[in-house]
CSV table of C-alpha atoms in Angstrom, one decimal:
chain,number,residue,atom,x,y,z
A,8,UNK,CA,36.6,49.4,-16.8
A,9,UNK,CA,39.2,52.4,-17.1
A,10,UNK,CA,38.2,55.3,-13.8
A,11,UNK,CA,37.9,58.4,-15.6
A,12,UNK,CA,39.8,61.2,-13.7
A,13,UNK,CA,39.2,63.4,-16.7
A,14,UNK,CA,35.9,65.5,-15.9
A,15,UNK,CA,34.3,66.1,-19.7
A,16,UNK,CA,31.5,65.8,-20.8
A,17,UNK,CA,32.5,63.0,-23.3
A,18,UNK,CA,34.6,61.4,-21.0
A,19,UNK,CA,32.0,60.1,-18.9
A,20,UNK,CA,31.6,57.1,-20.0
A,21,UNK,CA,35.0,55.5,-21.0
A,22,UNK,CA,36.3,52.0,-21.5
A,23,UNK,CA,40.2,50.9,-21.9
A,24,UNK,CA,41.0,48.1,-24.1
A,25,UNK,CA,44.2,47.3,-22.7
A,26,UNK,CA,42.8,46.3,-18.7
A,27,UNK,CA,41.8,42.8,-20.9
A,28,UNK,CA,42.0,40.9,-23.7
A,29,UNK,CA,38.4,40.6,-24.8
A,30,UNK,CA,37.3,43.2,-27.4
A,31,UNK,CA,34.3,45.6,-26.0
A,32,UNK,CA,31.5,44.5,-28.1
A,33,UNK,CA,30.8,46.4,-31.5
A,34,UNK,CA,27.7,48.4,-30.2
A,35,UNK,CA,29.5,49.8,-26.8
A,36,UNK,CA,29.9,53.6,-26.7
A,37,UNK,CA,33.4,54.4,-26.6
A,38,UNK,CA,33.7,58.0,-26.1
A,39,UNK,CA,37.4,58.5,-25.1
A,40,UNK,CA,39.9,58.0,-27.8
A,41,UNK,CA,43.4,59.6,-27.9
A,42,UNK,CA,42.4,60.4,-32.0
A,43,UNK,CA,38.9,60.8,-33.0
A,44,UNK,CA,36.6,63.5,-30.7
A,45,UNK,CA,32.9,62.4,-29.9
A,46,UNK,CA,30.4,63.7,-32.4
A,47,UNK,CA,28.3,66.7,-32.3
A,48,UNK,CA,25.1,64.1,-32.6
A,49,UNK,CA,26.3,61.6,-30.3
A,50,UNK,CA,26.8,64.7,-27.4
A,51,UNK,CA,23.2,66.1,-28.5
A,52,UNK,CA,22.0,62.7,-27.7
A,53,UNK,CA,23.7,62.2,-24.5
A,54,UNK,CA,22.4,65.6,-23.4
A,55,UNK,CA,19.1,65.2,-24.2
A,56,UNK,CA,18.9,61.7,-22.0
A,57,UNK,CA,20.5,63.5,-19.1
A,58,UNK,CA,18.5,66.4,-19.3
A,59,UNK,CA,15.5,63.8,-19.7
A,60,UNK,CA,16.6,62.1,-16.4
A,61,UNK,CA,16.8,65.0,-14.6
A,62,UNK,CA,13.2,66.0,-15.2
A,63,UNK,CA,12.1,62.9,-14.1
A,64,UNK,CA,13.9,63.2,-11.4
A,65,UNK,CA,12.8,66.5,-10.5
A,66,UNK,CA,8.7,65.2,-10.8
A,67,UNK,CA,9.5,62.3,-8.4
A,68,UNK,CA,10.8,65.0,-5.9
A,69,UNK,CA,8.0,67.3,-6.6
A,70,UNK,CA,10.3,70.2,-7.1
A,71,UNK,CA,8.6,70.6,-10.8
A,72,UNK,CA,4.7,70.2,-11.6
A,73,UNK,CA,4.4,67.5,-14.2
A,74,UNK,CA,3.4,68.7,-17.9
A,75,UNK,CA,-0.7,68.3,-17.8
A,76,UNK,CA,-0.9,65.7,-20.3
A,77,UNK,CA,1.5,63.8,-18.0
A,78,UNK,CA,-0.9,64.5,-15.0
A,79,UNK,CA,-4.6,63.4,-16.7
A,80,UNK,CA,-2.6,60.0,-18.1
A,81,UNK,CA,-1.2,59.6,-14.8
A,82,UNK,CA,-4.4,59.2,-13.0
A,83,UNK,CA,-5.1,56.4,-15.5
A,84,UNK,CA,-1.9,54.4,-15.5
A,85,UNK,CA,-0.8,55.1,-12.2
A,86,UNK,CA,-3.2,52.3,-10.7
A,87,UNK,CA,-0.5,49.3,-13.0
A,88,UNK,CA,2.6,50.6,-11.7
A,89,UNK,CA,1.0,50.4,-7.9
A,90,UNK,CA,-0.9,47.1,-6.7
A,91,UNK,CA,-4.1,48.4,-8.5
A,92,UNK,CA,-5.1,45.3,-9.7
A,93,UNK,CA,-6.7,44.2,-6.3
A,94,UNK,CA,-9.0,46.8,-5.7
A,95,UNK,CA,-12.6,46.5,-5.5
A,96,UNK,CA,-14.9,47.2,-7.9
A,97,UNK,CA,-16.8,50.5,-7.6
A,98,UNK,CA,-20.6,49.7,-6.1
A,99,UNK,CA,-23.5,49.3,-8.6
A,100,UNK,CA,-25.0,52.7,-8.0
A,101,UNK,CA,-21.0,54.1,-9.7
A,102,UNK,CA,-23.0,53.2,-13.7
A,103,UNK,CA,-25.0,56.4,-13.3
A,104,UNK,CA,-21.8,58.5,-14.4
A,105,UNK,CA,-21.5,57.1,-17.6
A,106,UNK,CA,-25.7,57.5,-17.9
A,107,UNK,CA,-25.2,61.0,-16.5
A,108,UNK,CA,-22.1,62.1,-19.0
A,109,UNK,CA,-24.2,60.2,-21.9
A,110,UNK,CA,-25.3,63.4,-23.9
A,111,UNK,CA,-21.8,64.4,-24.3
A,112,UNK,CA,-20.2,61.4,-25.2
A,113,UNK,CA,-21.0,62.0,-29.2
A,114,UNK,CA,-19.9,65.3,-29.3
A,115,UNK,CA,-17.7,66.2,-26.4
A,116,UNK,CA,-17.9,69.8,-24.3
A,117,UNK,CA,-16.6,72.9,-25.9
A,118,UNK,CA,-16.5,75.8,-23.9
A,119,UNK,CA,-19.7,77.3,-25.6
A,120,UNK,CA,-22.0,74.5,-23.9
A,121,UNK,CA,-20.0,75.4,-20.3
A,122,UNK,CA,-21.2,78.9,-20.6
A,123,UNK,CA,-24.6,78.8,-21.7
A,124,UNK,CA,-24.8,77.0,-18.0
A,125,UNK,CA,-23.4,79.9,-16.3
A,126,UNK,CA,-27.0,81.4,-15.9
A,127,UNK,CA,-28.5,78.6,-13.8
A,128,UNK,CA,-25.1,78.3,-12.1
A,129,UNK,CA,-24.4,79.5,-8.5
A,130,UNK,CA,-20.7,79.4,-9.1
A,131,UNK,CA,-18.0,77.7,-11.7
A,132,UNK,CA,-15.3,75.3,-10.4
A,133,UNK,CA,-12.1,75.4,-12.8
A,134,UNK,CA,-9.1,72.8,-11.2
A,135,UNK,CA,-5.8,73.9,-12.7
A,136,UNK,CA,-2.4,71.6,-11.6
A,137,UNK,CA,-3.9,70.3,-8.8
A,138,UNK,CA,-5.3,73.5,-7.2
A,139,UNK,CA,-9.2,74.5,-6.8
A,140,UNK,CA,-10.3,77.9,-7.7
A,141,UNK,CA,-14.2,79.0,-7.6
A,142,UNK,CA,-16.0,82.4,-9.6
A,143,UNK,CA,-19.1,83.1,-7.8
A,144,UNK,CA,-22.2,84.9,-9.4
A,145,UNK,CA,-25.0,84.2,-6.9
A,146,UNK,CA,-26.0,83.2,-3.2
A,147,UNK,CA,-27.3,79.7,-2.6
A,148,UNK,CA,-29.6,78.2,0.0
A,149,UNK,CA,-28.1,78.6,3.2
A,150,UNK,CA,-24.0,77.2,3.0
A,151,UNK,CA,-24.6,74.9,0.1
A,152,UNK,CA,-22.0,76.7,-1.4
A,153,UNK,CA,-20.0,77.1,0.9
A,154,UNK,CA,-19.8,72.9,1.9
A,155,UNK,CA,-19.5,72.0,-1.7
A,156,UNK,CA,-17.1,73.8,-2.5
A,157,UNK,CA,-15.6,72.4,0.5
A,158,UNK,CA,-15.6,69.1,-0.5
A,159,UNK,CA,-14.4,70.0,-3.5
A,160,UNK,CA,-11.0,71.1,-1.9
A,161,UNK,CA,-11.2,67.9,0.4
A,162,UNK,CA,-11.4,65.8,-2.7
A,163,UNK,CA,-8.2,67.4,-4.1
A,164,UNK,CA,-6.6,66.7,-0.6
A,165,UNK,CA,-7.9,63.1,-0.3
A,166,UNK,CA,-6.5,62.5,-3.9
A,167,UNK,CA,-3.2,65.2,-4.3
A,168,UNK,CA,-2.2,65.1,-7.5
A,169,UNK,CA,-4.5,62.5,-9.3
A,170,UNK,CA,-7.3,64.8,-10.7
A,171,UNK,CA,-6.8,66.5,-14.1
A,172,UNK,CA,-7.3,70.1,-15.0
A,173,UNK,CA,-11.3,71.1,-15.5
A,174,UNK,CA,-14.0,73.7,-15.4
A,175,UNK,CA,-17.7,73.3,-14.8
A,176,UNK,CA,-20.7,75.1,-13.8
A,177,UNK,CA,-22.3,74.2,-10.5
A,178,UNK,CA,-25.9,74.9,-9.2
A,179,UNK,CA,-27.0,74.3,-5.8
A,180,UNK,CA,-31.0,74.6,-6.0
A,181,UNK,CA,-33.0,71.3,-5.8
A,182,UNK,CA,-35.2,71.0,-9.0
A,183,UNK,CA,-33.1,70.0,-12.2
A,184,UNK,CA,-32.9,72.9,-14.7
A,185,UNK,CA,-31.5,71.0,-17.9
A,186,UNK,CA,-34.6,69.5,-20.1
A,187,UNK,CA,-34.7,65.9,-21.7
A,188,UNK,CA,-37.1,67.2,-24.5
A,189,UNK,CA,-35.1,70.5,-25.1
A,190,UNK,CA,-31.6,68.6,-26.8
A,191,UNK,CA,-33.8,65.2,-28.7
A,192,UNK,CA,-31.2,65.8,-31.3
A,193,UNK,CA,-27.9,63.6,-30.1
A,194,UNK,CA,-26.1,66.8,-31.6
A,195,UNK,CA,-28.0,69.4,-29.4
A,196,UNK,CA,-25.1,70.0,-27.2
A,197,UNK,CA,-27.3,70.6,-23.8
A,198,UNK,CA,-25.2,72.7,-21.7
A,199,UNK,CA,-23.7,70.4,-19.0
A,200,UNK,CA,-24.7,71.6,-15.3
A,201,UNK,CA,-23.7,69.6,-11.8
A,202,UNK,CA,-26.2,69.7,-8.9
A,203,UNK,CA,-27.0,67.7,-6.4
A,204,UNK,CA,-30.5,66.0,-7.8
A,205,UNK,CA,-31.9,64.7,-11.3
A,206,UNK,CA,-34.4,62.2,-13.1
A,207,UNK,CA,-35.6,60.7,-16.0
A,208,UNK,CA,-36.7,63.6,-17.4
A,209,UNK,CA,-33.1,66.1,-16.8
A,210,UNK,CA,-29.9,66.0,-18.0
A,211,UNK,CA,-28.5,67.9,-15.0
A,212,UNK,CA,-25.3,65.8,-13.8
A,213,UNK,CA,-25.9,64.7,-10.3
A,214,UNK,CA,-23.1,65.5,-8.1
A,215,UNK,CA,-22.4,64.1,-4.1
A,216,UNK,CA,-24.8,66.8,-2.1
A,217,UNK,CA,-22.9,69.6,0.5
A,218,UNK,CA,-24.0,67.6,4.1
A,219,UNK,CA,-21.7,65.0,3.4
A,220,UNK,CA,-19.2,67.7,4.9
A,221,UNK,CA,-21.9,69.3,7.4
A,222,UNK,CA,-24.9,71.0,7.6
A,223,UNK,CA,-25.1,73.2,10.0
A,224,UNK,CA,-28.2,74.9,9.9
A,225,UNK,CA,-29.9,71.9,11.1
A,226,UNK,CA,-27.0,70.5,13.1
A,227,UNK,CA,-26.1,67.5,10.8
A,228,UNK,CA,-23.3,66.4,11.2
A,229,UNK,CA,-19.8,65.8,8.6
A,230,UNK,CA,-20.8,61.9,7.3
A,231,UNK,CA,-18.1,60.5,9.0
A,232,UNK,CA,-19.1,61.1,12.3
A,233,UNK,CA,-23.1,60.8,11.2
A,234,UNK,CA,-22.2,57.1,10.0
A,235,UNK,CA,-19.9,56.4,13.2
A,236,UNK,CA,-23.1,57.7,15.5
A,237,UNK,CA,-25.0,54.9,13.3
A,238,UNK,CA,-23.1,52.3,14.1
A,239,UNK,CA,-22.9,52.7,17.8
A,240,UNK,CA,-26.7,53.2,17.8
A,241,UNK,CA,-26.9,49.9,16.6
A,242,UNK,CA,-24.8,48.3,19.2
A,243,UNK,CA,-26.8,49.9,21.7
A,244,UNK,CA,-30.3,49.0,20.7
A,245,UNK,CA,-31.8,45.8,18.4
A,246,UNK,CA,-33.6,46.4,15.2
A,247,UNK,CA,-36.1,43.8,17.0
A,248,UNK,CA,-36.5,46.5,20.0
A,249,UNK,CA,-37.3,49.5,18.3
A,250,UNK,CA,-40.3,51.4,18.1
A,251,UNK,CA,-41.7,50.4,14.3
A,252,UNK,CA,-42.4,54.0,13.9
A,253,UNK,CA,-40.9,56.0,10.3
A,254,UNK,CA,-39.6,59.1,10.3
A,255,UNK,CA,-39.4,61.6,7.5
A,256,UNK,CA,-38.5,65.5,7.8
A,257,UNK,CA,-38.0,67.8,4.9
A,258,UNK,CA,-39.5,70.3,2.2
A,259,UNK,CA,-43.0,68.5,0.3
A,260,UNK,CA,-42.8,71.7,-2.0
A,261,UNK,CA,-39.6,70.4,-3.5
A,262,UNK,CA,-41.6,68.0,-6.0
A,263,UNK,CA,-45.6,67.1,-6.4
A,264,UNK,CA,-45.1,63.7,-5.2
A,265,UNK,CA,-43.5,64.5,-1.7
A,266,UNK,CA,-47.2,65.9,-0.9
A,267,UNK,CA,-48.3,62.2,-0.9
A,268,UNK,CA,-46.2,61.9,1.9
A,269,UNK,CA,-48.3,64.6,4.3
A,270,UNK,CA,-51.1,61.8,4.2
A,271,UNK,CA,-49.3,59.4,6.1
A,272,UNK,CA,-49.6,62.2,9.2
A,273,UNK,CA,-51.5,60.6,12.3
A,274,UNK,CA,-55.4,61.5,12.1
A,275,UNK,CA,-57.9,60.3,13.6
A,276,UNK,CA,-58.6,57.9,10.9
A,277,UNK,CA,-55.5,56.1,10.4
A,278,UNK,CA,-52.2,55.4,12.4
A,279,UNK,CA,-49.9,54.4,9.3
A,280,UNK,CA,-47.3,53.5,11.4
A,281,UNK,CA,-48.5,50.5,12.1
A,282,UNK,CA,-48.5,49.3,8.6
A,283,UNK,CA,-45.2,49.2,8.7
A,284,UNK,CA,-44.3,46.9,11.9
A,285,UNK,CA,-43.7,43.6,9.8
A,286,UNK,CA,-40.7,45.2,7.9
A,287,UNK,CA,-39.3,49.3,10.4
A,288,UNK,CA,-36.7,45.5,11.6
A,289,UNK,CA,-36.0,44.5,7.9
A,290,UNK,CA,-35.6,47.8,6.3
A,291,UNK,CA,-33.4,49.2,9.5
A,292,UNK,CA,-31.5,46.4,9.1
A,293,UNK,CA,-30.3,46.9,5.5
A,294,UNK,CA,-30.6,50.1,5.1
A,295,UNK,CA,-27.6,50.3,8.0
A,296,UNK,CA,-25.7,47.8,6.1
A,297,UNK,CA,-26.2,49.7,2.6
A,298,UNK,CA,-25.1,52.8,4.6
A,299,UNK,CA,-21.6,51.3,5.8
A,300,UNK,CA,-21.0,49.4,3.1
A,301,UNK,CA,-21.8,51.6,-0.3
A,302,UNK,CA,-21.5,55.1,0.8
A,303,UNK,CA,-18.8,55.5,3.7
A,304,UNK,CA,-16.8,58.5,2.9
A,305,UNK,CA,-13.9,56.9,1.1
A,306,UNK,CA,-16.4,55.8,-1.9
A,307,UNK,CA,-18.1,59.3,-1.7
A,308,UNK,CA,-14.8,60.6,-2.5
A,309,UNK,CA,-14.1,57.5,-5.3
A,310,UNK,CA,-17.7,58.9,-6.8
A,311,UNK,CA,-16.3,62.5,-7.0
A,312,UNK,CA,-13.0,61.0,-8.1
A,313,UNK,CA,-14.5,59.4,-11.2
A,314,UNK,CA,-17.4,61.5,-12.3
A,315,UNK,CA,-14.5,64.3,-12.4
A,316,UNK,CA,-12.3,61.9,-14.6
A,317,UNK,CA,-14.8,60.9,-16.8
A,318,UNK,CA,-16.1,64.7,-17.2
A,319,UNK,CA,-12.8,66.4,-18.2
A,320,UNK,CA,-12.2,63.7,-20.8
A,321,UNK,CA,-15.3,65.4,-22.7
A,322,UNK,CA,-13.7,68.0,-22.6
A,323,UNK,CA,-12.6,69.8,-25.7
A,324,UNK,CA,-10.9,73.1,-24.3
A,325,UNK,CA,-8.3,73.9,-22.1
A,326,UNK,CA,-9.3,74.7,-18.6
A,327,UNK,CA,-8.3,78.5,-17.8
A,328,UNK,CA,-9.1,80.3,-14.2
A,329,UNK,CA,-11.3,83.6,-14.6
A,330,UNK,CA,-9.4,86.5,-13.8
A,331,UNK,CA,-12.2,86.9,-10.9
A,332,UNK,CA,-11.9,83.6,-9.7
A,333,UNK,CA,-10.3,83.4,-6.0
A,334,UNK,CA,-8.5,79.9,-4.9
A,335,UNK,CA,-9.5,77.9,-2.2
A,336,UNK,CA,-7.3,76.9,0.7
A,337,UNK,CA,-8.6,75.5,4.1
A,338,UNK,CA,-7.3,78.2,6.6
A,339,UNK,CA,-9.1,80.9,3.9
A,340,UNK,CA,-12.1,79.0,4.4
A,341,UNK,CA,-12.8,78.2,8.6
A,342,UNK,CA,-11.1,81.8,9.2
A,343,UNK,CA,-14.5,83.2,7.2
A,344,UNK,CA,-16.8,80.6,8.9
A,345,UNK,CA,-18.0,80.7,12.8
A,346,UNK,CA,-20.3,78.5,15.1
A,347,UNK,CA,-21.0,75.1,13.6
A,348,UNK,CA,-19.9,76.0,9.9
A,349,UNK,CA,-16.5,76.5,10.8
A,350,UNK,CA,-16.3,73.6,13.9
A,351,UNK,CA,-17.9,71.0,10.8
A,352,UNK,CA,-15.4,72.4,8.6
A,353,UNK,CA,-12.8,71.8,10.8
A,354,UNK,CA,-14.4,68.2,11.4
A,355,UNK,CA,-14.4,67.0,8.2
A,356,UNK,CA,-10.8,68.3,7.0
A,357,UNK,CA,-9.1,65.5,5.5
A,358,UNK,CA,-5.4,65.6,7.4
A,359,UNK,CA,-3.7,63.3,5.2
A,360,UNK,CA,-4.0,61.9,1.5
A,361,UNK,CA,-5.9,58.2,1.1
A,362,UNK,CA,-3.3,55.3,1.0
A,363,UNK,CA,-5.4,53.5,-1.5
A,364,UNK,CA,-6.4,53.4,-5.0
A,365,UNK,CA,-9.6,54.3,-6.0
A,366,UNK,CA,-12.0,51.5,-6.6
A,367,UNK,CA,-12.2,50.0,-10.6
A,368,UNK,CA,-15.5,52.1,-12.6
A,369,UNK,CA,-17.3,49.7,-13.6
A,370,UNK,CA,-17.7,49.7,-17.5
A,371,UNK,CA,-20.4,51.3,-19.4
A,372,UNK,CA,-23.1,48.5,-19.8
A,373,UNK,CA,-26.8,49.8,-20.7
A,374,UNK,CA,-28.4,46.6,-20.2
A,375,UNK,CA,-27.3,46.8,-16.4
A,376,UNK,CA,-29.5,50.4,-16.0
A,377,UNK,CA,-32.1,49.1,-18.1
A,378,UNK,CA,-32.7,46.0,-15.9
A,379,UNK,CA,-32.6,48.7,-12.8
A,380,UNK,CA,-35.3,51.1,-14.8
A,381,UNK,CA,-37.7,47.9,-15.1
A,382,UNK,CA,-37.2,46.5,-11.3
A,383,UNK,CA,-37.8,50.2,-10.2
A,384,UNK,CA,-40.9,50.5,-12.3
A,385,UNK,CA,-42.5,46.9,-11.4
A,386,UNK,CA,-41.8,47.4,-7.6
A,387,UNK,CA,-43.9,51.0,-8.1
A,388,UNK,CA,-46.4,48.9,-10.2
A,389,UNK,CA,-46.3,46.9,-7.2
A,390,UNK,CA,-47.0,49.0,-4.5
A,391,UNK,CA,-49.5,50.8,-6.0
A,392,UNK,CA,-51.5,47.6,-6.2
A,393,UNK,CA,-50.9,47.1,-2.4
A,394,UNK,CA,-52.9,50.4,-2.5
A,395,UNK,CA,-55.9,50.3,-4.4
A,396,UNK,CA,-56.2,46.7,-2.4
A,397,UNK,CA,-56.1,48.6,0.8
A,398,UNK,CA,-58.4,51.2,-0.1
A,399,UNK,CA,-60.8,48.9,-1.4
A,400,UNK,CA,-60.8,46.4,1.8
A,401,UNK,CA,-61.4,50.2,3.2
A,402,UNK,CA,-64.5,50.9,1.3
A,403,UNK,CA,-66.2,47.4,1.9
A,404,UNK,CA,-65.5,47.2,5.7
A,405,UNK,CA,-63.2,44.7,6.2
């Protein structure tokens, strides 16, 4: 190989015959000749390669945004080029995104569905190369806004880069809004709306609640440090020690059958507590151990992660920010926020990206929720039984 001390363009690559007796092979560029002059096709090519290498280049250094169609197939095929193929599988309870995105899988989401939501929406959320922006129309209960949006921006932080552009609607009441028997017809296009709470009988798409990050009106902690003072309360006292005594505190106006749990007050009839004394050991026990092990913060965020995914792939629009939309940034954020909104804020900022992969979705499989819908209903089938048998042994005395 000749050293070029010419500095053309065509020159770059050069190769002299004479430095050896073997012939270059047939297909070998050779670009320097002292007759012929490079072609206008072969230069066209050469420039469009370089030119290709240096965008490349410039994504790897993050001096450019990748195109978006780059970014959304990124998130999909960055997990083979990394060691991907050991993480874990997402835990069961990860299914109920595919159940949730169901009505939308025929048909997709146009804009038009997206804005008929906009009336039982406390705010929109549109994610545009990487960055979180929010268009508020009304107050929510206390900061349930203001923590889910939140964790929102946290999730964008936990996972820079890796979540494609998207807009949906958002409301932060309790009761579902969106209607089973209003969109029967597969075709209906129901309009899809994110909260925090559905059932059998909504389509609303559930969606991690805001006290994961904080909730300050009643002094609940961010999750990571609520989980944390879980786990040293366990090392401190024995399931076997405790006082078999449950505990429930919130809103029985929320649904009909939270009223049924007002009747196990203490009268002077019944102490219910004590019905529970052969298992408050059993159920601690696990219910810890579900707690640490299915939804720590990391698999909260996975959650997020992949119901955003899954979402934006129904998609059939292109994701614009409203021209009254403001962007979120931390700093913005706890500078509006005092007392124990802004310290729980502060507490639950993610510092750093995640140095893992996301756990693996598990495939859509309708015989898996199907088994879990008939377990659910026989152990009610079964409890009420445990009922009427106590009521009855009631009624005759024993």
């Amino acid at each position: 190989m000749k050293r070029c001390t010419d500095k053309n363009l065509h020159q770059i690559f050069c190769y002299d015959s004479s430095s050896s007796s073997i012939q270059p092979p047939t297909w070998r560029w050779r670009w320097r000749s002292s007759r012929t002059k490079p072609s206008f096709k072969t230069i066209a090519s050469f420039l469009f390669f370089f030119l290709f290498f240096l965008l490349g280049l410039f994504i790897r250094l993050d001096w450019i945004k990748a195109p978006i169609y780059w970014r959304v197939k990124g998130v999909e095929n960055n997990r083979s080029i990394s060691d991907g193929s050991t993480n874990a599988t997402c835990p069961p309870h990860f299914r109920w995104i595919h159940e949730d995105l169901r009505p939308w899988r025929e048909t997709g989401i146009t804009r038009e569905m997206v804005e008929r939501a906009r009336k039982m929406a406390h705010f929109r959320v549109v994610i545009v190369d990487g960055r979180v922006y929010v268009e508020k129309y009304k107050r929510s209960i206390q900061t349930r806004d203001l923590f889910t949006m939140w964790g929102l921006l946290q999730l964008v932080r936990w996972y820079p880069g890796r979540l494609p552009d998207l807009e949906l609607m958002f409301d932060c009441d309790d009761r579902p809004v969106v209607r089973s028997n209003d969109f029967l017809d597969p075709k209906s296009g129901p309009p899809p709306l994110f909260r925090y709470c559905s059932d059998e009988s909504s389509l609303d798409i559930v969606f991690p609640d805001w006290s994961f990050w904080g909730w300050g009106e009643i002094n609940i902690k961010p999750w990571r440090m609520v989980l944390e003072d879980i786990k040293e309360g366990n090392k401190r006292t024995k399931w076997k020690d405790r006082v078999p005594f449950a505990y429930w505190k919130g809103n029985p106006y929320v649904d009909p059958s939270r009223k049924d749990l007002l009747k196990c007050n203490l009268t002077q009839q019944h102490n219910w507590d004590t019905l529970l004394y052969v298992q408050a050991q059993a159920i601690g026990e696990e219910g810890s151990k579900y707690l640490q092990e299915n939804l720590k913060m990391e698999l909260v965020y996975d959650y997020m992660f992949h119901l955003l995914n899954e979402y934006s792939k129904l998609l059939k629009f292109r994701p614009s920010v409203p021209s009254g939309a403001m962007e979120l940034k931390p700093e913005t954020m706890t500078g509006a926020t005092v007392g124990l909104h802004k310290k729980f804020l502060e507490d639950s900022l993610e510092k750093s990206p995640s140095d893992t992969e996301p756990c693996d979705l598990p495939p859509h499989d309708p015989t898996v929720l199907n088994e879990f819908r008939e377990k659910k209903l026989n152990a009610l089938k079964q409890v009420e039984i445990w009922e009427n048998e106590y009521w009855e042994n009631q009624r005759k005395g024993n």
